[in-house]
Amino acid sequence: MASRTIRIGLIGYGVVGQGIVQLLSDNAATIEGRLGAPIEIRRVVARSPDKVREIEPPEGTLSFDPDDVLNDPDIDIVVEVVGGIEPAKSFVQKAIESGKHVVTANKALLAEHSELIEFAESKGVDLYFEAAVAGGIPIIRLLREAFSSDRIIALRGIVNGTSNYILSRMTVAGLEFEEALREAQEKGFAEADPTLDIGGGDAAHKLTILTTLAYGARLTPDRIPTTGIEDVTAVDIHFANRFGYVIKPLAVARALDGGKLDLRVHPALVRRGSVLASISGALNAVYVEGAMLGPCLTSGLGAGALPTAMSVVSDIVDVGRNLLVGAHGRVPSRAFQGEHLKDMEVQDPGDHRCHWYLRFTVRDRPGILARIAGVLGASTVSIEQMVQEGIGQDDGPVVVVMLTHTSLERNLMGALEEIATLDDVVEPPMALRIEED
Ligand code: HSE
């Protein structure tokens, strides 16, 4: 095996960039032992000289010009931790063009622009992205390598730490949504634009990548039916608990008979005591069901400087190993060889069947329950349990919560539209799926 130094250029010096520098310094000896060569940080590109940095880059490496990395012929691997689409996309493109290998943590970029992976393959360079999904959890490697002999039946993940943190704090500490979001932001889990977290966009990016790896599906995030957590209230958390459930932000991919995929990102009720119910705070988890293996759970921190840096640096080590033996492209980035990737049909959300949690806010008038039940019944939605809490004082509204038997989403949504127009229904009904694992 060739013995030489692996030289990297780091573009982006925020939380993750600084974590990478710290980790490479703290774990240098262990990493060299595993790789068989030292890793040298040749250049660190930060956005601005004025930004306060907790970890100083190695002496003489700091620059503010990405071309100092992209045009340096001695740099083997470009590490992109800028985030977002542009200018990160141009950096990655230029790096590949000049024959450099790339390690990135950028889920939005890979989910929206998988052509970059094809470009890397055509140029014979590695493009690795373990940190792009669930931060420190090695789910990409798991799907790409450990599951290469299995068929994946289903994959259910909690892949947005901010959303999980918010719902957990609302559950455990009784916080309001806004308060819990503020806490998550202070702790640094949230994206610069937190609507990506709470609106489900971040989870949809991650599910796009996971689905490609699990099923060999060519996919873009806009094909994933996505609902955020912003409409979940303390009242929903209270009633879910009363029925024996907790509310979790889920990303689901399932193979259906007939070759379609069931893909969904949404908050859902999961049974208290189930595997995913125990994944609390900012933790992420991915629960994979293999046809041969059966269930397999991975859980850990999906964000934060060192957990994310751990995944990035492990990718650097992998690419470094490939460099040392000249084995680029040995493991396909998307788990499947390019020619075996396929366009797969995504199930119309209306065709999804599950149990539902429904919350109605109504004026406590004679007959209102019968009218709601009548509309549900006419749509073949059958009520399994029901509870009304509180007494409507001075004509004030009361909350009625129902759990349904398995119902078709199309039928249920049609019924809710009609119920929303009934006299004495004072708020749009809330519906949450119940997910069984
Ligand atoms: N904002 C993301 C989350 C972290 O909350 O999980 C990075 O993917």
mmCIF file with all atom_site columns, C-alpha atoms and ligand atoms in Angstrom, residues 105 107 131-135 158-164 184 188-192 196-197 202 206 282 284 302-304 308, ligand 1:
data_model
loop_
_atom_site.group_PDB
_atom_site.id
_atom_site.type_symbol
_atom_site.label_atom_id
_atom_site.label_alt_id
_atom_site.label_comp_id
_atom_site.label_asym_id
_atom_site.label_entity_id
_atom_site.label_seq_id
_atom_site.pdbx_PDB_ins_code
_atom_site.Cartn_x
_atom_site.Cartn_y
_atom_site.Cartn_z
_atom_site.occupancy
_atom_site.B_iso_or_equiv
_atom_site.pdbx_formal_charge
_atom_site.auth_seq_id
_atom_site.auth_comp_id
_atom_site.auth_asym_id
_atom_site.auth_atom_id
_atom_site.pdbx_PDB_model_num
ATOM   1  C CA . ALA A 1 105 ? -22.448 17.027 4.936  1.00 0.00 ? 105 ALA A CA 1
ATOM   2  C CA . LYS A 1 107 ? -28.222 16.925 2.506  1.00 0.00 ? 107 LYS A CA 1
ATOM   3  C CA . ALA A 1 131 ? -22.916 13.314 7.755  1.00 0.00 ? 131 ALA A CA 1
ATOM   4  C CA . ALA A 1 132 ? -25.729 14.433 5.451  1.00 0.00 ? 132 ALA A CA 1
ATOM   5  C CA . VAL A 1 133 ? -28.295 12.167 7.148  1.00 0.00 ? 133 VAL A CA 1
ATOM   6  C CA . ALA A 1 134 ? -28.708 11.890 10.902 1.00 0.00 ? 134 ALA A CA 1
ATOM   7  C CA . GLY A 1 135 ? -25.335 13.518 11.669 1.00 0.00 ? 135 GLY A CA 1
ATOM   8  C CA . ILE A 1 158 ? -36.614 10.331 13.391 1.00 0.00 ? 158 ILE A CA 1
ATOM   9  C CA . VAL A 1 159 ? -34.145 12.328 11.356 1.00 0.00 ? 159 VAL A CA 1
ATOM   10 C CA . ASN A 1 160 ? -34.745 15.890 12.458 1.00 0.00 ? 160 ASN A CA 1
ATOM   11 C CA . GLY A 1 161 ? -33.375 16.536 15.917 1.00 0.00 ? 161 GLY A CA 1
ATOM   12 C CA . THR A 1 162 ? -34.954 19.975 16.195 1.00 0.00 ? 162 THR A CA 1
ATOM   13 C CA . SER A 1 163 ? -38.465 18.607 15.654 1.00 0.00 ? 163 SER A CA 1
ATOM   14 C CA . ASN A 1 164 ? -37.846 15.701 17.992 1.00 0.00 ? 164 ASN A CA 1
ATOM   15 C CA . ALA A 1 184 ? -33.606 24.023 20.207 1.00 0.00 ? 184 ALA A CA 1
ATOM   16 C CA . GLY A 1 188 ? -27.642 24.763 17.949 1.00 0.00 ? 188 GLY A CA 1
ATOM   17 C CA . PHE A 1 189 ? -29.742 21.891 16.520 1.00 0.00 ? 189 PHE A CA 1
ATOM   18 C CA . ALA A 1 190 ? -31.845 24.030 14.218 1.00 0.00 ? 190 ALA A CA 1
ATOM   19 C CA . GLU A 1 191 ? -30.983 24.996 10.657 1.00 0.00 ? 191 GLU A CA 1
ATOM   20 C CA . ALA A 1 192 ? -30.227 28.674 9.950  1.00 0.00 ? 192 ALA A CA 1
ATOM   21 C CA . LEU A 1 196 ? -36.770 23.595 7.120  1.00 0.00 ? 196 LEU A CA 1
ATOM   22 C CA . ASP A 1 197 ? -36.728 21.742 10.443 1.00 0.00 ? 197 ASP A CA 1
ATOM   23 C CA . ASP A 1 202 ? -34.961 18.884 6.234  1.00 0.00 ? 202 ASP A CA 1
ATOM   24 C CA . LYS A 1 206 ? -32.758 13.137 4.344  1.00 0.00 ? 206 LYS A CA 1
ATOM   25 C CA . ALA A 1 282 ? -32.552 15.852 19.971 1.00 0.00 ? 282 ALA A CA 1
ATOM   26 C CA . ASN A 1 284 ? -32.177 10.789 15.870 1.00 0.00 ? 284 ASN A CA 1
ATOM   27 C CA . GLY A 1 302 ? -28.076 13.853 14.460 1.00 0.00 ? 302 GLY A CA 1
ATOM   28 C CA . ALA A 1 303 ? -26.459 17.245 14.862 1.00 0.00 ? 303 ALA A CA 1
ATOM   29 C CA . GLY A 1 304 ? -23.748 19.064 16.766 1.00 0.00 ? 304 GLY A CA 1
ATOM   30 C CA . THR A 1 308 ? -21.276 15.455 12.671 1.00 0.00 ? 308 THR A CA 1
HETATM 31 N N1 . HSE B 2 .   ? -31.205 20.797 11.730 1.00 0.00 ? 1   HSE B N1 1
HETATM 32 C C1 . HSE B 2 .   ? -30.927 19.399 11.692 1.00 0.00 ? 1   HSE B C1 1
HETATM 33 C C2 . HSE B 2 .   ? -31.750 18.731 12.778 1.00 0.00 ? 1   HSE B C2 1
HETATM 34 C C3 . HSE B 2 .   ? -29.492 19.062 11.987 1.00 0.00 ? 1   HSE B C3 1
HETATM 35 O O1 . HSE B 2 .   ? -32.382 19.400 13.577 1.00 0.00 ? 1   HSE B O1 1
HETATM 36 O O2 . HSE B 2 .   ? -31.755 17.517 12.812 1.00 0.00 ? 1   HSE B O2 1
HETATM 37 C C4 . HSE B 2 .   ? -28.630 18.818 10.824 1.00 0.00 ? 1   HSE B C4 1
HETATM 38 O O3 . HSE B 2 .   ? -29.180 17.950 9.905  1.00 0.00 ? 1   HSE B O3 1
#
